CSV table of C-alpha atoms and ligand atoms in Angstrom, one decimal:
chain,number,residue,atom,x,y,z
A,1,MET,CA,11.1,25.5,32.0
A,2,ALA,CA,12.0,26.7,28.4
A,3,ARG,CA,10.7,23.6,27.0
A,4,GLU,CA,7.3,24.7,28.0
A,5,ASN,CA,7.7,27.2,25.3
A,6,PHE,CA,8.2,24.5,22.7
A,7,TYR,CA,5.3,22.3,24.0
A,8,GLN,CA,3.0,25.5,23.5
A,9,LEU,CA,4.2,25.5,19.9
A,10,LEU,CA,3.2,21.5,19.7
A,11,LYS,CA,-0.2,22.8,20.9
A,12,LYS,CA,-0.6,25.5,18.7
A,13,GLU,CA,0.3,23.4,15.7
A,14,LEU,CA,-2.4,20.5,16.9
A,15,LEU,CA,-4.9,23.3,17.0
A,16,ARG,CA,-3.7,24.4,13.4
A,17,LEU,CA,-4.3,20.7,12.2
A,18,ASP,CA,-7.6,20.2,14.0
A,19,GLU,CA,-8.9,23.7,12.4
A,20,SER,CA,-8.0,23.0,9.0
A,21,GLY,CA,-9.8,19.6,9.3
A,22,THR,CA,-6.7,17.3,8.6
A,23,SER,CA,-6.0,15.8,12.0
A,24,LYS,CA,-6.0,12.1,12.2
A,25,ARG,CA,-5.6,11.0,15.8
A,26,PHE,CA,-9.4,11.0,16.6
A,27,GLU,CA,-9.8,7.4,16.0
A,28,HIS,CA,-12.5,4.9,16.3
A,29,PHE,CA,-11.1,2.0,18.6
A,30,ILE,CA,-12.8,-1.2,17.5
A,31,ASP,CA,-13.5,-3.5,20.8
A,32,ASP,CA,-14.5,-6.6,19.0
A,33,PHE,CA,-15.7,-8.3,15.8
A,34,ASN,CA,-19.2,-10.2,15.9
A,35,SER,CA,-19.3,-13.5,14.4
A,36,ASP,CA,-21.3,-12.6,11.5
A,37,PRO,CA,-20.3,-14.5,8.3
A,38,SER,CA,-19.1,-11.0,7.2
A,39,PRO,CA,-17.6,-9.9,10.6
A,40,LYS,CA,-18.7,-6.5,11.9
A,41,ALA,CA,-16.5,-4.2,13.6
A,42,MET,CA,-18.1,-3.6,17.4
A,43,ILE,CA,-17.5,-0.2,18.4
A,44,GLY,CA,-19.2,1.3,21.7
A,45,GLY,CA,-21.2,-2.1,21.6
A,46,LEU,CA,-22.7,-1.2,18.1
A,47,PRO,CA,-21.8,-3.2,14.9
A,48,TYR,CA,-20.2,-1.5,12.0
A,49,SER,CA,-20.0,-2.8,8.3
A,50,VAL,CA,-16.2,-2.1,7.4
A,51,PHE,CA,-16.0,-0.5,4.0
A,52,ASN,CA,-12.4,1.2,4.6
A,53,SER,CA,-10.0,-1.8,5.2
A,54,ASN,CA,-7.5,-3.3,3.0
A,55,ASP,CA,-8.1,-6.7,4.0
A,56,TYR,CA,-9.3,-7.5,0.7
A,57,LEU,CA,-9.9,-11.1,1.0
A,58,GLY,CA,-11.1,-11.1,4.4
A,59,LEU,CA,-8.0,-13.4,5.2
A,60,ARG,CA,-7.4,-11.6,8.9
A,61,HIS,CA,-10.3,-13.6,10.3
A,62,HIS,CA,-9.7,-16.9,8.4
A,63,PRO,CA,-9.3,-20.0,10.5
A,64,SER,CA,-6.3,-21.1,9.1
A,65,LEU,CA,-4.2,-18.0,9.6
A,66,LYS,CA,-5.6,-17.9,13.1
A,67,SER,CA,-4.6,-21.3,14.0
A,68,ALA,CA,-1.0,-21.1,12.4
A,69,GLU,CA,-0.5,-17.7,14.3
A,70,HIS,CA,-1.9,-19.6,17.7
A,71,ALA,CA,0.2,-22.6,17.0
A,72,ALA,CA,3.6,-20.6,16.5
A,73,SER,CA,3.2,-18.2,19.3
A,74,LEU,CA,2.5,-21.1,21.5
A,75,LYS,CA,5.7,-22.9,20.3
A,76,LEU,CA,7.8,-19.9,19.8
A,77,GLY,CA,6.5,-17.1,21.9
A,78,THR,CA,4.9,-13.9,21.1
A,79,GLY,CA,7.8,-11.7,20.0
A,80,PRO,CA,11.1,-12.4,18.0
A,81,GLY,CA,13.3,-11.5,20.9
A,82,ALA,CA,15.8,-9.6,19.0
A,83,VAL,CA,16.7,-8.5,15.5
A,84,ARG,CA,17.2,-11.1,12.7
A,85,PHE,CA,21.0,-11.4,12.7
A,86,ILE,CA,21.4,-11.6,16.7
A,87,SER,CA,18.9,-14.2,17.6
A,88,GLY,CA,15.6,-13.1,16.2
A,89,SER,CA,15.7,-15.5,13.2
A,90,PHE,CA,13.0,-18.3,13.2
A,91,ALA,CA,12.8,-21.1,10.7
A,92,VAL,CA,9.2,-19.7,9.8
A,93,HIS,CA,10.7,-16.4,8.8
A,94,ARG,CA,12.8,-18.2,6.4
A,95,GLN,CA,10.0,-20.3,5.2
A,96,LEU,CA,7.9,-17.5,4.6
A,97,GLU,CA,10.7,-15.8,2.6
A,98,LYS,CA,11.0,-18.8,0.2
A,99,ARG,CA,7.3,-19.0,0.0
A,100,LEU,CA,6.9,-15.2,-1.0
A,101,ALA,CA,10.0,-15.8,-3.5
A,102,LYS,CA,8.1,-18.8,-5.3
A,103,PHE,CA,4.8,-17.2,-5.3
A,104,HIS,CA,6.3,-14.2,-7.0
A,105,GLY,CA,8.6,-16.3,-9.3
A,106,ARG,CA,11.7,-14.7,-8.2
A,107,GLU,CA,15.0,-16.1,-6.5
A,108,ASP,CA,14.6,-14.8,-2.9
A,109,ALA,CA,12.6,-12.6,-0.5
A,110,ILE,CA,13.5,-10.4,2.5
A,111,ILE,CA,10.9,-9.8,5.3
A,112,TYR,CA,10.7,-6.4,7.2
A,113,SER,CA,8.7,-5.3,10.1
A,114,SER,CA,6.5,-3.4,7.4
A,115,ALA,CA,6.2,-2.4,3.9
A,116,PHE,CA,6.9,1.4,4.8
A,117,ALA,CA,10.1,-0.1,6.4
A,118,ALA,CA,10.8,-2.2,3.2
A,119,ASN,CA,10.5,0.9,1.0
A,120,LEU,CA,13.0,3.0,2.9
A,121,ALA,CA,15.6,0.4,3.1
A,122,VAL,CA,15.4,-1.0,-0.7
A,123,ILE,CA,15.2,2.5,-2.1
A,124,PHE,CA,18.2,3.8,0.3
A,125,SER,CA,20.2,0.7,-0.5
A,126,LEU,CA,20.0,0.6,-4.3
A,127,ILE,CA,20.9,4.5,-4.6
A,128,ARG,CA,23.6,4.8,-1.9
A,129,GLY,CA,26.8,2.6,-1.1
A,130,GLN,CA,26.4,1.9,2.7
A,131,SER,CA,30.1,3.1,3.9
A,132,LYS,CA,32.8,5.1,2.3
A,133,ASP,CA,34.7,1.8,1.6
A,134,SER,CA,31.6,0.4,-0.4
A,135,VAL,CA,32.0,-0.3,-4.1
A,136,ILE,CA,28.6,0.6,-4.8
A,137,GLY,CA,28.7,3.7,-7.1
A,138,ASN,CA,26.4,6.8,-5.9
A,139,ASN,CA,26.4,8.4,-9.5
A,140,VAL,CA,22.4,7.4,-9.6
A,141,LEU,CA,19.3,9.4,-11.1
A,142,VAL,CA,16.2,8.6,-9.1
A,143,ILE,CA,13.0,8.7,-11.2
A,144,SER,CA,9.5,8.6,-9.4
A,145,ASP,CA,6.0,8.8,-10.2
A,146,GLU,CA,4.6,12.1,-9.1
A,147,LEU,CA,1.8,10.4,-7.1
A,148,ASN,CA,3.8,7.7,-5.3
A,149,HIS,CA,3.1,6.6,-1.6
A,150,ARG,CA,4.7,8.5,1.3
A,151,SER,CA,6.9,5.5,2.1
A,152,ILE,CA,8.6,6.0,-1.4
A,153,ILE,CA,8.8,9.7,-1.1
A,154,ASP,CA,10.5,9.3,2.3
A,155,GLY,CA,12.5,6.5,0.9
A,156,VAL,CA,13.8,9.0,-1.9
A,157,ARG,CA,14.3,11.8,0.9
A,158,LEU,CA,16.8,9.7,3.0
A,159,PRO,CA,19.7,9.6,0.8
A,160,ASN,CA,19.5,13.3,0.6
A,161,LEU,CA,20.1,13.5,-3.1
A,162,GLY,CA,20.9,16.9,-5.1
A,163,LYS,CA,18.1,18.6,-7.1
A,164,GLU,CA,19.6,17.1,-10.4
A,165,GLU,CA,19.7,13.5,-9.1
A,166,LYS,CA,15.9,13.1,-8.8
A,167,ALA,CA,13.1,13.5,-11.3
A,168,ILE,CA,9.3,13.1,-11.2
A,169,PHE,CA,7.4,11.4,-14.3
A,170,LYS,CA,4.0,12.5,-14.8
A,171,HIS,CA,1.3,10.1,-13.1
A,172,LEU,CA,0.9,6.9,-15.2
A,173,ASP,CA,2.6,8.4,-18.1
A,174,ALA,CA,5.2,6.2,-19.8
A,175,ASP,CA,6.0,8.9,-22.4
A,176,SER,CA,7.0,11.4,-19.4
A,177,LEU,CA,9.3,8.6,-18.0
A,178,GLU,CA,10.9,8.3,-21.5
A,179,GLU,CA,11.5,11.9,-22.1
A,180,ILE,CA,13.5,12.1,-18.7
A,181,LEU,CA,15.5,8.8,-19.4
A,182,LYS,CA,16.3,10.3,-22.8
A,183,SER,CA,17.5,13.6,-21.6
A,184,HIS,CA,19.9,12.3,-18.9
A,185,VAL,CA,21.8,9.7,-21.1
A,186,GLY,CA,25.5,10.1,-20.5
A,187,LYS,CA,24.9,11.9,-17.2
A,188,PHE,CA,24.4,9.1,-14.9
A,189,HIS,CA,25.7,5.5,-14.3
A,190,ARG,CA,22.5,4.2,-13.0
A,191,VAL,CA,18.7,4.8,-12.8
A,192,VAL,CA,16.3,3.8,-10.3
A,193,VAL,CA,12.9,4.0,-11.5
A,194,ILE,CA,10.3,3.8,-8.6
A,195,THR,CA,6.4,3.5,-8.8
A,196,ASP,CA,3.4,2.3,-6.9
A,197,GLY,CA,1.8,-0.8,-8.6
A,198,VAL,CA,-1.8,0.0,-7.5
A,199,PHE,CA,-2.4,3.7,-6.2
A,200,SER,CA,-4.5,3.7,-3.2
A,201,MET,CA,-6.2,6.9,-3.5
A,202,LEU,CA,-8.1,6.0,-6.9
A,203,GLY,CA,-7.7,2.4,-7.3
A,204,GLU,CA,-5.7,3.1,-10.6
A,205,TYR,CA,-2.5,1.0,-11.5
A,206,GLN,CA,0.6,1.6,-13.2
A,207,ASP,CA,1.0,-0.3,-16.7
A,208,LEU,CA,4.1,-2.2,-15.8
A,209,GLN,CA,4.3,-3.3,-19.6
A,210,LYS,CA,4.7,0.3,-20.8
A,211,ILE,CA,7.2,1.3,-18.3
A,212,ARG,CA,9.4,-1.9,-18.9
A,213,THR,CA,9.4,-1.3,-22.7
A,214,VAL,CA,10.5,2.1,-22.1
A,215,ILE,CA,13.2,1.0,-19.6
A,216,ASN,CA,14.5,-1.9,-22.0
A,217,ARG,CA,14.8,0.9,-24.5
A,218,TYR,CA,17.5,3.1,-22.6
A,219,ASP,CA,18.9,0.4,-20.4
A,220,GLN,CA,22.1,-0.3,-22.5
A,221,GLN,CA,22.6,3.6,-22.5
A,222,TYR,CA,23.4,3.8,-18.8
A,223,PRO,CA,26.6,1.8,-17.8
A,224,GLU,CA,24.9,0.2,-14.7
A,225,GLY,CA,21.4,0.1,-16.1
A,226,ILE,CA,17.9,0.8,-15.0
A,227,LEU,CA,16.4,-0.6,-12.1
A,228,LEU,CA,12.5,-0.8,-11.7
A,229,ILE,CA,11.3,-1.0,-7.9
A,230,VAL,CA,7.4,-1.5,-7.8
A,231,ASP,CA,5.5,-1.1,-4.4
A,232,ASP,CA,2.5,-3.3,-5.0
A,233,CYS,CA,1.2,-3.2,-1.6
A,234,HIS,CA,-2.6,-2.8,-2.8
A,235,GLY,CA,-2.1,-5.1,-5.7
A,236,VAL,CA,-0.9,-8.4,-4.3
A,237,GLY,CA,-3.7,-10.5,-2.9
A,238,ALA,CA,-6.3,-8.1,-4.4
A,239,PHE,CA,-5.7,-7.7,-8.2
A,240,GLY,CA,-5.2,-10.2,-11.1
A,241,SER,CA,-6.8,-13.7,-11.4
A,242,THR,CA,-4.5,-15.2,-8.9
A,243,GLY,CA,-3.7,-12.4,-6.8
A,244,ARG,CA,-0.3,-11.5,-8.2
A,245,GLY,CA,-1.0,-7.8,-8.6
A,246,CYS,CA,-0.1,-5.5,-11.2
A,247,GLU,CA,2.6,-7.7,-12.6
A,248,GLU,CA,-0.1,-10.2,-13.4
A,249,VAL,CA,-2.4,-7.6,-14.7
A,250,SER,CA,0.0,-5.6,-17.0
A,251,GLY,CA,2.3,-8.8,-17.8
A,252,ALA,CA,5.6,-7.4,-16.8
A,253,LYS,CA,7.9,-7.8,-13.9
A,254,ALA,CA,9.7,-5.3,-11.5
A,255,ASP,CA,13.6,-5.7,-10.7
A,256,VAL,CA,12.7,-5.4,-7.0
A,257,LEU,CA,8.8,-5.9,-5.9
A,258,VAL,CA,7.8,-4.5,-2.4
A,259,GLY,CA,4.7,-5.9,-1.0
A,260,THR,CA,2.9,-6.0,2.5
A,261,LEU,CA,1.7,-8.7,4.6
A,262,GLY,CA,-1.0,-6.3,6.3
A,263,LYS,CA,-3.3,-6.1,3.6
A,264,GLY,CA,-4.5,-8.7,1.2
A,265,PHE,CA,-2.6,-11.2,3.0
A,266,GLY,CA,-4.5,-10.5,6.4
A,267,ALA,CA,-1.3,-10.3,8.6
A,268,ASP,CA,1.4,-7.8,9.2
A,269,GLY,CA,4.9,-6.8,8.2
A,270,GLY,CA,6.4,-6.1,4.6
A,271,TYR,CA,8.7,-7.8,2.2
A,272,ALA,CA,10.8,-7.2,-1.1
A,273,VAL,CA,11.4,-9.9,-3.5
A,274,GLY,CA,14.1,-10.0,-6.2
A,275,ASP,CA,17.1,-11.7,-7.6
A,276,GLN,CA,19.4,-13.7,-5.2
A,277,THR,CA,22.1,-11.0,-5.4
A,278,VAL,CA,19.8,-8.0,-4.8
A,279,ILE,CA,18.3,-9.7,-1.8
A,280,ASP,CA,21.6,-10.8,-0.3
A,281,TYR,CA,22.7,-7.1,-0.6
A,282,LEU,CA,19.5,-6.0,1.1
A,283,ARG,CA,20.0,-8.3,4.0
A,284,GLU,CA,23.4,-6.4,4.4
A,285,SER,CA,22.4,-2.9,3.9
A,286,SER,CA,19.0,-2.4,5.2
A,287,ALA,CA,19.0,-0.7,8.3
A,288,THR,CA,15.5,-1.3,9.0
A,289,TYR,CA,16.1,-5.0,8.9
A,290,ILE,CA,19.7,-5.0,10.7
A,291,TYR,CA,18.7,-2.5,13.5
A,292,SER,CA,14.8,-3.2,13.7
A,293,ASN,CA,12.9,-6.4,14.8
A,294,SER,CA,11.3,-8.7,12.3
A,295,ILE,CA,7.7,-9.5,12.6
A,296,ALA,CA,6.7,-11.8,15.5
A,297,PRO,CA,7.0,-15.5,14.7
A,298,GLY,CA,3.3,-16.1,15.0
A,299,CYS,CA,2.7,-13.1,12.5
A,300,ALA,CA,5.1,-15.1,10.0
A,301,ALA,CA,2.9,-18.2,10.5
A,302,ALA,CA,-0.3,-16.4,9.7
A,303,ALA,CA,1.5,-14.7,6.5
A,304,LEU,CA,2.8,-18.2,5.6
A,305,ALA,CA,-0.7,-19.8,5.9
A,306,ALA,CA,-2.2,-16.7,3.9
A,307,VAL,CA,0.4,-17.2,0.9
A,308,ASP,CA,-0.4,-20.9,0.8
A,309,LEU,CA,-4.2,-20.1,0.9
A,310,LEU,CA,-4.0,-17.4,-1.7
A,311,ASP,CA,-1.7,-19.9,-4.0
A,312,SER,CA,-4.6,-22.4,-4.0
A,313,SER,CA,-8.1,-23.1,-5.5
A,314,ASP,CA,-9.9,-21.4,-2.5
A,315,GLY,CA,-7.5,-18.4,-3.0
A,316,VAL,CA,-9.1,-18.2,-6.4
A,317,ILE,CA,-12.4,-18.5,-5.2
A,318,LEU,CA,-11.9,-15.5,-2.7
A,319,LEU,CA,-10.6,-13.5,-5.6
A,320,ARG,CA,-13.5,-14.3,-7.8
A,321,LYS,CA,-15.8,-13.4,-5.0
A,322,LEU,CA,-13.8,-10.1,-4.3
A,323,LYS,CA,-14.2,-9.3,-8.4
A,324,ASP,CA,-18.1,-10.2,-8.1
A,325,ASN,CA,-18.4,-7.7,-5.3
A,326,ILE,CA,-16.6,-5.0,-7.2
A,327,THR,CA,-19.1,-5.4,-10.1
A,328,GLU,CA,-22.1,-5.4,-7.7
A,329,LEU,CA,-21.1,-2.4,-6.2
A,330,LYS,CA,-20.3,-0.5,-9.5
A,331,THR,CA,-23.6,-1.5,-10.8
A,332,GLN,CA,-25.4,-0.5,-7.8
A,333,LEU,CA,-23.8,2.8,-7.3
A,334,ASN,CA,-24.0,3.7,-10.9
A,335,LYS,CA,-27.8,3.1,-10.9
A,336,LYS,CA,-28.3,5.3,-7.9
A,337,GLY,CA,-26.5,8.2,-10.0
A,338,PHE,CA,-23.2,8.1,-8.4
A,339,GLN,CA,-20.0,9.1,-10.3
A,340,LEU,CA,-16.5,7.5,-9.6
A,341,ALA,CA,-13.5,9.7,-9.4
A,342,ALA,CA,-11.7,7.3,-11.6
A,343,GLU,CA,-12.4,4.1,-13.4
A,344,SER,CA,-11.3,1.2,-11.3
A,345,SER,CA,-11.4,-2.7,-11.4
A,346,HIS,CA,-9.6,-2.8,-8.1
A,347,PRO,CA,-11.4,-3.2,-4.7
A,348,ILE,CA,-10.7,0.4,-4.1
A,349,GLN,CA,-13.6,2.4,-5.7
A,350,PRO,CA,-13.5,6.1,-5.5
A,351,VAL,CA,-16.9,7.6,-5.3
A,352,LEU,CA,-16.7,11.5,-6.6
A,353,ILE,CA,-18.3,14.0,-4.1
A,354,GLY,CA,-16.4,17.1,-4.9
A,355,ASP,CA,-16.6,19.3,-2.0
A,356,SER,CA,-14.5,18.5,1.1
A,357,LEU,CA,-17.2,19.4,3.8
A,358,GLN,CA,-20.2,17.6,2.2
A,359,THR,CA,-17.7,14.6,1.9
A,360,LYS,CA,-16.9,14.8,5.6
A,361,ALA,CA,-20.5,15.1,6.5
A,362,LEU,CA,-21.2,12.0,4.4
A,363,VAL,CA,-18.7,9.8,6.4
A,364,LYS,CA,-20.3,11.1,9.6
A,365,LYS,CA,-23.7,10.2,8.4
A,366,MET,CA,-22.7,6.8,7.2
A,367,PHE,CA,-20.9,6.2,10.6
A,368,GLU,CA,-24.4,7.0,12.3
A,369,LYS,CA,-26.0,4.4,10.1
A,370,GLY,CA,-23.4,1.8,11.0
A,371,PHE,CA,-20.9,1.9,8.1
A,372,LEU,CA,-17.0,2.6,8.3
A,373,ILE,CA,-15.9,4.6,5.3
A,374,SER,CA,-13.0,7.2,4.7
A,375,SER,CA,-12.8,10.3,2.7
A,376,ILE,CA,-10.2,11.4,0.7
A,377,ASN,CA,-9.8,15.5,0.6
A,378,TYR,CA,-8.0,18.0,-0.9
A,379,PRO,CA,-4.9,18.5,-0.9
A,380,VAL,CA,-4.6,14.7,-1.4
A,381,VAL,CA,-6.9,14.9,-4.3
A,382,PRO,CA,-7.1,18.0,-6.6
A,383,LYS,CA,-9.9,20.7,-5.4
A,384,GLY,CA,-13.3,19.8,-6.4
A,385,ARG,CA,-12.3,16.0,-6.7
A,386,ASP,CA,-12.9,15.0,-2.9
A,387,GLU,CA,-13.9,11.5,-2.8
A,388,ILE,CA,-15.5,8.7,-0.6
A,389,ARG,CA,-12.9,5.8,-0.9
A,390,VAL,CA,-14.9,2.6,-0.6
A,391,GLN,CA,-12.7,-0.5,0.0
A,392,LEU,CA,-14.3,-3.9,-0.8
A,393,SER,CA,-13.7,-7.3,0.6
A,394,ALA,CA,-14.3,-10.7,-0.5
A,395,SER,CA,-15.9,-11.2,3.2
A,396,HIS,CA,-18.7,-8.6,2.1
A,397,THR,CA,-22.1,-10.3,1.5
A,398,ARG,CA,-24.3,-9.2,-1.4
A,399,GLU,CA,-26.6,-8.0,1.4
A,400,ASP,CA,-23.7,-5.8,3.1
A,401,ILE,CA,-23.1,-4.3,-0.5
A,402,THR,CA,-26.8,-3.5,-1.0
A,403,ALA,CA,-27.3,-2.2,2.6
A,404,PHE,CA,-24.1,-0.2,1.9
A,405,ALA,CA,-25.3,1.4,-1.4
A,406,ASN,CA,-28.8,2.1,-0.2
A,407,ALA,CA,-27.3,3.8,3.0
A,408,LEU,CA,-24.8,6.1,0.9
A,409,PHE,CA,-27.7,7.0,-1.3
A,410,GLU,CA,-30.0,8.1,1.6
A,411,SER,CA,-27.2,10.0,3.4
A,412,ALA,CA,-26.1,11.6,0.2
A,413,HIS,CA,-29.8,12.5,-0.6
A,414,ASP,CA,-30.2,13.9,2.8
A,415,LEU,CA,-27.1,16.0,2.5
A,416,ALA,CA,-28.3,17.2,-0.9
A,417,ILE,CA,-25.4,15.7,-2.6
A,418,ILE,CA,-27.2,13.5,-5.0
B,501,LIG,C1,1.5,1.8,-1.5
B,501,LIG,C2,1.7,1.7,-0.1
B,501,LIG,N1,3.0,1.2,0.2
B,501,LIG,C3,3.5,1.0,1.3
B,501,LIG,C4,2.3,1.1,2.5
B,501,LIG,C5,2.7,0.6,3.9
B,501,LIG,O1,2.5,-0.6,4.2
B,501,LIG,P1,2.8,-1.1,5.6
B,501,LIG,O2,1.5,-1.0,6.4
B,501,LIG,O3,2.9,-2.5,5.7
B,501,LIG,O4,3.6,-0.4,6.2
B,501,LIG,C6,1.1,1.5,2.2
B,501,LIG,C7,0.1,1.5,3.4
B,501,LIG,O5,-0.7,2.2,3.5
B,501,LIG,C8,0.9,1.6,0.8
B,501,LIG,O6,-0.5,1.8,0.6
């Protein structure tokens, strides 16, 4: 069969990826979690402390989420059964959308199966009309931060924009955004600016106040204005004293905010919040909403319980605990002579190692000692800036953090990194 030739090419490509050290398919399978106050992942019968999860508040193990999910799936079944507009729309989906809108101070929200699906739909919808009869104009410039997440990059790729219709501004640089906006006045009807809130490689965040100030300066100079889309998947439920993410920390709002239910909220799925008109339009235009199932009703119930919890005094206590854990880890790593790849006040703490092979050896050694951590390597970070990305959770105890810092130091010492 001639297709065997193609499968040979696939094999060759897999080998190439393996040899370059970038393959990702060799995963650790978690069998269980023990009932420790900070649950450890059980892999092959051994416990592992998880320092590479986005479960920033430890909500995935919270009893109120588990019982909400259990009750909803007992009553409503385990899956949605159809896409939203056919027969897969449950009251709990709508309750969750209203709750998310209220939490973020917006008119409405729309849930997607993931934040990746949300970004694809939101970005495409606000750039391109959906049919040749659509009244939505296509004369749009798209401007994106140079280190945006892959889901944003793919969202910008989808409409197949011409070279002159897209521009990249320098990472975290509002002046660079301003230069682009200034030089395109008169050439486009509308601009869409897109950025991550918190950037997951280094834990840095976009100062939305600076971005908003620049946008306001140029908005009137484009007939349909400038829309700001912010993906704050790592910010919401992790950042800011009430967990409202970058908007709370920088004091300015996006026009459309995209979030995930699968990180700080401890459930699964994605969403966007914004003005009623925009959300109504997204419900009509989003292929990943119209032609793809929503989250299961049990998952929506768990997410609803998570938003309620985050928006309560218990949520504030968890956020404070997370903040204390960040301070504790930074203090301990600093005392042991580790350097950070960037200053971060977020639960993502990037420990600078520098060399790619050493970074990978450190991850392996830490696994042998019972810790799950991840390395971020070139070309995701510049050469010589390879890092260990440590992710903290409110569920870590002080003992967990001390044990982690000690193990990291011993491992780094054994490998002559420190
Ligand atoms: C910035 C950002 N956006 C979107 C996503 C995708 O989130 P989800 O898992 O809900 O698709 C991620 C997850 O890695 C992310 O880091």
